[in-house]
């Protein structure tokens, strides 16, 4: 992974299999359908901060069981602009039908979930109910590594900046989904999406104290007190930098796979490479806190 992984304490209640150098860990020995004890939860929270994304294979979960699992990490946050799953207001069902041929898929651009909120979500819990035989992977980037790889001068510059986030590029009247027809989902375009919220360009991870590059293509639209045009060159550089292969974590889904990722320290993208296949995922988001920055040391 990175230098911080070398001194990680061992885990006593489950097995961790690191997927790649940037992070991502398959967890064995945890049944997500059952209540987990305090010691197991403490280790899972530590693993989430250590590895950014946790994967649990071969899980059999009802929506209620997935909700109960996610609630052990904190209160759940409802997702604005998306019609929830009937009977479960906390849950969003992401569906891509076989016959959908449009280039845009849901989650198909690099982003961090709901950074347009005053308190962006802590994490996201995604469960595969139906996966394509080919394709349909999700890729994450480790934004702690992305910050560490910047020059000291760029780090110092970014530490002083704040970024305006907004949902308008996706859910505003002129956004991506305004004229799109995602047949398997109901997306509610709204003027509310035009609102902007300021967050630090570099945030501090509240659990491990590391600095995180907190920008993304979809919701980070400009720097505070600057125009979008003025902001674009630096934001474009930072977003391209974030996608470097050595920061990436890639996961091949199959039905019954469960992923939990740290939304504070990652970006992600749903790869749209499975024409003619159906993909069904159930998503929950865990409420978070307002981002802050505290210099290391």
PDB file of N, CA and C in Angstrom, residues 89-151:
ATOM      1  N   UNK A  89     -36.436   4.199   2.719  1.00  0.00           N
ATOM      2  CA  UNK A  89     -36.060   5.558   2.299  1.00  0.00           C
ATOM      3  C   UNK A  89     -34.563   5.834   2.353  1.00  0.00           C
ATOM      4  N   UNK A  90     -33.807   5.016   3.089  1.00  0.00           N
ATOM      5  CA  UNK A  90     -32.356   5.219   3.177  1.00  0.00           C
ATOM      6  C   UNK A  90     -31.613   4.614   1.989  1.00  0.00           C
ATOM      7  N   UNK A  91     -32.290   3.740   1.237  1.00  0.00           N
ATOM      8  CA  UNK A  91     -31.611   2.925   0.226  1.00  0.00           C
ATOM      9  C   UNK A  91     -31.940   3.392  -1.184  1.00  0.00           C
ATOM     10  N   UNK A  92     -30.928   3.404  -2.026  1.00  0.00           N
ATOM     11  CA  UNK A  92     -31.091   3.722  -3.436  1.00  0.00           C
ATOM     12  C   UNK A  92     -30.722   2.488  -4.250  1.00  0.00           C
ATOM     13  N   UNK A  93     -31.582   2.117  -5.176  1.00  0.00           N
ATOM     14  CA  UNK A  93     -31.280   0.987  -6.065  1.00  0.00           C
ATOM     15  C   UNK A  93     -30.765   1.537  -7.394  1.00  0.00           C
ATOM     16  N   UNK A  94     -29.561   1.158  -7.748  1.00  0.00           N
ATOM     17  CA  UNK A  94     -28.927   1.603  -8.988  1.00  0.00           C
ATOM     18  C   UNK A  94     -29.096   0.488 -10.015  1.00  0.00           C
ATOM     19  N   UNK A  95     -29.814   0.797 -11.084  1.00  0.00           N
ATOM     20  CA  UNK A  95     -30.136  -0.216 -12.090  1.00  0.00           C
ATOM     21  C   UNK A  95     -29.682   0.253 -13.467  1.00  0.00           C
ATOM     22  N   UNK A  96     -29.010  -0.598 -14.170  1.00  0.00           N
ATOM     23  CA  UNK A  96     -28.682  -0.391 -15.582  1.00  0.00           C
ATOM     24  C   UNK A  96     -29.285  -1.567 -16.342  1.00  0.00           C
ATOM     25  N   UNK A  97     -30.302  -1.283 -17.176  1.00  0.00           N
ATOM     26  CA  UNK A  97     -31.000  -2.340 -17.890  1.00  0.00           C
ATOM     27  C   UNK A  97     -30.213  -2.782 -19.127  1.00  0.00           C
ATOM     28  N   UNK A  98     -30.508  -3.998 -19.572  1.00  0.00           N
ATOM     29  CA  UNK A  98     -29.807  -4.552 -20.735  1.00  0.00           C
ATOM     30  C   UNK A  98     -29.958  -3.677 -21.972  1.00  0.00           C
ATOM     31  N   UNK A  99     -31.156  -3.109 -22.139  1.00  0.00           N
ATOM     32  CA  UNK A  99     -31.445  -2.370 -23.362  1.00  0.00           C
ATOM     33  C   UNK A  99     -30.945  -0.930 -23.341  1.00  0.00           C
ATOM     34  N   UNK A 100     -30.395  -0.473 -22.227  1.00  0.00           N
ATOM     35  CA  UNK A 100     -29.909   0.906 -22.163  1.00  0.00           C
ATOM     36  C   UNK A 100     -28.628   1.031 -22.984  1.00  0.00           C
ATOM     37  N   UNK A 101     -28.658   1.983 -23.901  1.00  0.00           N
ATOM     38  CA  UNK A 101     -27.536   2.137 -24.828  1.00  0.00           C
ATOM     39  C   UNK A 101     -26.870   3.499 -24.736  1.00  0.00           C
ATOM     40  N   UNK A 102     -27.387   4.400 -23.908  1.00  0.00           N
ATOM     41  CA  UNK A 102     -26.781   5.728 -23.814  1.00  0.00           C
ATOM     42  C   UNK A 102     -25.392   5.638 -23.191  1.00  0.00           C
ATOM     43  N   UNK A 103     -24.553   6.588 -23.579  1.00  0.00           N
ATOM     44  CA  UNK A 103     -23.169   6.569 -23.109  1.00  0.00           C
ATOM     45  C   UNK A 103     -23.072   6.818 -21.612  1.00  0.00           C
ATOM     46  N   UNK A 104     -23.997   7.626 -21.059  1.00  0.00           N
ATOM     47  CA  UNK A 104     -23.915   7.992 -19.644  1.00  0.00           C
ATOM     48  C   UNK A 104     -24.527   6.908 -18.766  1.00  0.00           C
ATOM     49  N   UNK A 105     -23.777   6.421 -17.806  1.00  0.00           N
ATOM     50  CA  UNK A 105     -24.320   5.536 -16.786  1.00  0.00           C
ATOM     51  C   UNK A 105     -24.270   6.258 -15.446  1.00  0.00           C
ATOM     52  N   UNK A 106     -25.030   5.794 -14.493  1.00  0.00           N
ATOM     53  CA  UNK A 106     -25.045   6.438 -13.182  1.00  0.00           C
ATOM     54  C   UNK A 106     -23.706   6.188 -12.500  1.00  0.00           C
ATOM     55  N   UNK A 107     -23.087   7.286 -12.036  1.00  0.00           N
ATOM     56  CA  UNK A 107     -21.781   7.178 -11.392  1.00  0.00           C
ATOM     57  C   UNK A 107     -20.631   7.032 -12.360  1.00  0.00           C
ATOM     58  N   UNK A 108     -20.866   7.374 -13.633  1.00  0.00           N
ATOM     59  CA  UNK A 108     -19.886   7.132 -14.674  1.00  0.00           C
ATOM     60  C   UNK A 108     -18.850   8.218 -14.877  1.00  0.00           C
ATOM     61  N   UNK A 109     -18.714   9.139 -13.929  1.00  0.00           N
ATOM     62  CA  UNK A 109     -17.606  10.098 -13.927  1.00  0.00           C
ATOM     63  C   UNK A 109     -16.968  10.071 -12.536  1.00  0.00           C
ATOM     64  N   UNK A 110     -15.684  10.393 -12.478  1.00  0.00           N
ATOM     65  CA  UNK A 110     -14.992  10.386 -11.193  1.00  0.00           C
ATOM     66  C   UNK A 110     -15.665  11.356 -10.222  1.00  0.00           C
ATOM     67  N   UNK A 111     -15.952  10.868  -9.020  1.00  0.00           N
ATOM     68  CA  UNK A 111     -16.629  11.711  -8.038  1.00  0.00           C
ATOM     69  C   UNK A 111     -16.437  11.152  -6.636  1.00  0.00           C
ATOM     70  N   UNK A 112     -16.774  11.974  -5.667  1.00  0.00           N
ATOM     71  CA  UNK A 112     -16.885  11.584  -4.263  1.00  0.00           C
ATOM     72  C   UNK A 112     -18.325  11.850  -3.868  1.00  0.00           C
ATOM     73  N   UNK A 113     -18.979  10.889  -3.239  1.00  0.00           N
ATOM     74  CA  UNK A 113     -20.418  10.986  -3.012  1.00  0.00           C
ATOM     75  C   UNK A 113     -20.810  12.190  -2.163  1.00  0.00           C
ATOM     76  N   UNK A 114     -21.737  12.972  -2.717  1.00  0.00           N
ATOM     77  CA  UNK A 114     -22.469  14.004  -1.973  1.00  0.00           C
ATOM     78  C   UNK A 114     -21.582  15.059  -1.316  1.00  0.00           C
ATOM     79  N   UNK A 115     -20.497  15.454  -1.966  1.00  0.00           N
ATOM     80  CA  UNK A 115     -19.680  16.534  -1.397  1.00  0.00           C
ATOM     81  C   UNK A 115     -20.365  17.887  -1.505  1.00  0.00           C
ATOM     82  N   UNK A 116     -21.494  17.948  -2.196  1.00  0.00           N
ATOM     83  CA  UNK A 116     -22.280  19.186  -2.240  1.00  0.00           C
ATOM     84  C   UNK A 116     -23.004  19.447  -0.924  1.00  0.00           C
ATOM     85  N   UNK A 117     -22.989  18.482  -0.006  1.00  0.00           N
ATOM     86  CA  UNK A 117     -23.643  18.631   1.294  1.00  0.00           C
ATOM     87  C   UNK A 117     -22.745  19.389   2.270  1.00  0.00           C
ATOM     88  N   UNK A 118     -23.357  20.033   3.252  1.00  0.00           N
ATOM     89  CA  UNK A 118     -22.584  20.704   4.301  1.00  0.00           C
ATOM     90  C   UNK A 118     -21.718  19.703   5.059  1.00  0.00           C
ATOM     91  N   UNK A 119     -22.268  18.513   5.281  1.00  0.00           N
ATOM     92  CA  UNK A 119     -21.523  17.437   5.941  1.00  0.00           C
ATOM     93  C   UNK A 119     -21.553  16.220   5.018  1.00  0.00           C
ATOM     94  N   UNK A 120     -20.604  16.112   4.092  1.00  0.00           N
ATOM     95  CA  UNK A 120     -20.600  14.979   3.162  1.00  0.00           C
ATOM     96  C   UNK A 120     -20.558  13.643   3.896  1.00  0.00           C
ATOM     97  N   UNK A 121     -21.052  12.616   3.233  1.00  0.00           N
ATOM     98  CA  UNK A 121     -21.185  11.320   3.893  1.00  0.00           C
ATOM     99  C   UNK A 121     -19.823  10.737   4.254  1.00  0.00           C
ATOM    100  N   UNK A 122     -19.802  10.012   5.372  1.00  0.00           N
ATOM    101  CA  UNK A 122     -18.588   9.344   5.844  1.00  0.00           C
ATOM    102  C   UNK A 122     -18.206   8.205   4.915  1.00  0.00           C
ATOM    103  N   UNK A 123     -19.208   7.424   4.543  1.00  0.00           N
ATOM    104  CA  UNK A 123     -18.926   6.247   3.737  1.00  0.00           C
ATOM    105  C   UNK A 123     -20.128   5.819   2.929  1.00  0.00           C
ATOM    106  N   UNK A 124     -19.882   4.894   2.010  1.00  0.00           N
ATOM    107  CA  UNK A 124     -20.925   4.345   1.152  1.00  0.00           C
ATOM    108  C   UNK A 124     -20.849   2.831   1.209  1.00  0.00           C
ATOM    109  N   UNK A 125     -22.015   2.196   1.277  1.00  0.00           N
ATOM    110  CA  UNK A 125     -22.132   0.743   1.369  1.00  0.00           C
ATOM    111  C   UNK A 125     -22.905   0.260   0.141  1.00  0.00           C
ATOM    112  N   UNK A 126     -22.252  -0.491  -0.737  1.00  0.00           N
ATOM    113  CA  UNK A 126     -22.837  -0.899  -2.017  1.00  0.00           C
ATOM    114  C   UNK A 126     -22.847  -2.418  -2.116  1.00  0.00           C
ATOM    115  N   UNK A 127     -24.015  -2.965  -2.478  1.00  0.00           N
ATOM    116  CA  UNK A 127     -24.211  -4.416  -2.534  1.00  0.00           C
ATOM    117  C   UNK A 127     -24.683  -4.804  -3.923  1.00  0.00           C
ATOM    118  N   UNK A 128     -24.055  -5.822  -4.491  1.00  0.00           N
ATOM    119  CA  UNK A 128     -24.413  -6.280  -5.828  1.00  0.00           C
ATOM    120  C   UNK A 128     -25.495  -7.347  -5.768  1.00  0.00           C
ATOM    121  N   UNK A 129     -26.626  -7.049  -6.384  1.00  0.00           N
ATOM    122  CA  UNK A 129     -27.696  -8.033  -6.516  1.00  0.00           C
ATOM    123  C   UNK A 129     -27.624  -8.749  -7.864  1.00  0.00           C
ATOM    124  N   UNK A 130     -27.162  -8.049  -8.866  1.00  0.00           N
ATOM    125  CA  UNK A 130     -26.992  -8.659 -10.188  1.00  0.00           C
ATOM    126  C   UNK A 130     -25.822  -7.965 -10.871  1.00  0.00           C
ATOM    127  N   UNK A 131     -24.851  -8.745 -11.311  1.00  0.00           N
ATOM    128  CA  UNK A 131     -23.662  -8.185 -11.943  1.00  0.00           C
ATOM    129  C   UNK A 131     -23.512  -8.737 -13.353  1.00  0.00           C
ATOM    130  N   UNK A 132     -22.993  -7.927 -14.280  1.00  0.00           N
ATOM    131  CA  UNK A 132     -22.776  -8.420 -15.642  1.00  0.00           C
ATOM    132  C   UNK A 132     -21.708  -9.499 -15.679  1.00  0.00           C
ATOM    133  N   UNK A 133     -21.811 -10.374 -16.665  1.00  0.00           N
ATOM    134  CA  UNK A 133     -20.809 -11.430 -16.810  1.00  0.00           C
ATOM    135  C   UNK A 133     -19.451 -10.861 -17.184  1.00  0.00           C
ATOM    136  N   UNK A 134     -19.471  -9.712 -17.846  1.00  0.00           N
ATOM    137  CA  UNK A 134     -18.243  -9.048 -18.275  1.00  0.00           C
ATOM    138  C   UNK A 134     -18.355  -7.571 -17.933  1.00  0.00           C
ATOM    139  N   UNK A 135     -17.322  -6.992 -17.346  1.00  0.00           N
ATOM    140  CA  UNK A 135     -17.298  -5.554 -17.088  1.00  0.00           C
ATOM    141  C   UNK A 135     -18.095  -5.163 -15.853  1.00  0.00           C
ATOM    142  N   UNK A 136     -18.343  -3.846 -15.749  1.00  0.00           N
ATOM    143  CA  UNK A 136     -19.107  -3.317 -14.626  1.00  0.00           C
ATOM    144  C   UNK A 136     -18.305  -3.113 -13.362  1.00  0.00           C
ATOM    145  N   UNK A 137     -16.977  -3.050 -13.474  1.00  0.00           N
ATOM    146  CA  UNK A 137     -16.131  -2.831 -12.295  1.00  0.00           C
ATOM    147  C   UNK A 137     -16.352  -1.431 -11.721  1.00  0.00           C
ATOM    148  N   UNK A 138     -15.920  -1.248 -10.481  1.00  0.00           N
ATOM    149  CA  UNK A 138     -15.795   0.079  -9.875  1.00  0.00           C
ATOM    150  C   UNK A 138     -14.321   0.318  -9.577  1.00  0.00           C
ATOM    151  N   UNK A 139     -13.878   1.561  -9.801  1.00  0.00           N
ATOM    152  CA  UNK A 139     -12.498   1.948  -9.514  1.00  0.00           C
ATOM    153  C   UNK A 139     -12.517   3.093  -8.513  1.00  0.00           C
ATOM    154  N   UNK A 140     -11.656   3.017  -7.523  1.00  0.00           N
ATOM    155  CA  UNK A 140     -11.491   4.086  -6.535  1.00  0.00           C
ATOM    156  C   UNK A 140     -10.087   4.662  -6.660  1.00  0.00           C
ATOM    157  N   UNK A 141      -9.911   5.898  -6.207  1.00  0.00           N
ATOM    158  CA  UNK A 141      -8.574   6.459  -6.055  1.00  0.00           C
ATOM    159  C   UNK A 141      -8.369   6.846  -4.597  1.00  0.00           C
ATOM    160  N   UNK A 142      -7.174   6.600  -4.108  1.00  0.00           N
ATOM    161  CA  UNK A 142      -6.793   6.930  -2.738  1.00  0.00           C
ATOM    162  C   UNK A 142      -6.318   8.382  -2.713  1.00  0.00           C
ATOM    163  N   UNK A 143      -7.148   9.281  -2.175  1.00  0.00           N
ATOM    164  CA  UNK A 143      -6.852  10.709  -2.200  1.00  0.00           C
ATOM    165  C   UNK A 143      -5.823  11.121  -1.141  1.00  0.00           C
ATOM    166  N   UNK A 144      -5.521  10.238  -0.205  1.00  0.00           N
ATOM    167  CA  UNK A 144      -4.402  10.492   0.708  1.00  0.00           C
ATOM    168  C   UNK A 144      -3.083  10.350  -0.047  1.00  0.00           C
ATOM    169  N   UNK A 145      -2.975   9.292  -0.848  1.00  0.00           N
ATOM    170  CA  UNK A 145      -1.779   9.123  -1.668  1.00  0.00           C
ATOM    171  C   UNK A 145      -1.653  10.240  -2.694  1.00  0.00           C
ATOM    172  N   UNK A 146      -2.790  10.667  -3.244  1.00  0.00           N
ATOM    173  CA  UNK A 146      -2.763  11.750  -4.234  1.00  0.00           C
ATOM    174  C   UNK A 146      -2.187  13.024  -3.625  1.00  0.00           C
ATOM    175  N   UNK A 147      -2.563  13.333  -2.388  1.00  0.00           N
ATOM    176  CA  UNK A 147      -2.002  14.520  -1.737  1.00  0.00           C
ATOM    177  C   UNK A 147      -0.519  14.323  -1.448  1.00  0.00           C
ATOM    178  N   UNK A 148      -0.153  13.158  -0.933  1.00  0.00           N
ATOM    179  CA  UNK A 148       1.248  12.903  -0.579  1.00  0.00           C
ATOM    180  C   UNK A 148       2.177  13.053  -1.779  1.00  0.00           C
ATOM    181  N   UNK A 149       1.687  12.752  -2.980  1.00  0.00           N
ATOM    182  CA  UNK A 149       2.527  12.768  -4.178  1.00  0.00           C
ATOM    183  C   UNK A 149       2.727  14.161  -4.759  1.00  0.00           C
ATOM    184  N   UNK A 150       1.994  15.149  -4.276  1.00  0.00           N
ATOM    185  CA  UNK A 150       2.169  16.523  -4.750  1.00  0.00           C
ATOM    186  C   UNK A 150       3.453  17.120  -4.186  1.00  0.00           C
ATOM    187  N   UNK A 151       3.982  18.108  -4.880  1.00  0.00           N
ATOM    188  CA  UNK A 151       5.183  18.788  -4.394  1.00  0.00           C
ATOM    189  C   UNK A 151       4.873  19.548  -3.110  1.00  0.00           C
TER     190      UNK A 151
END
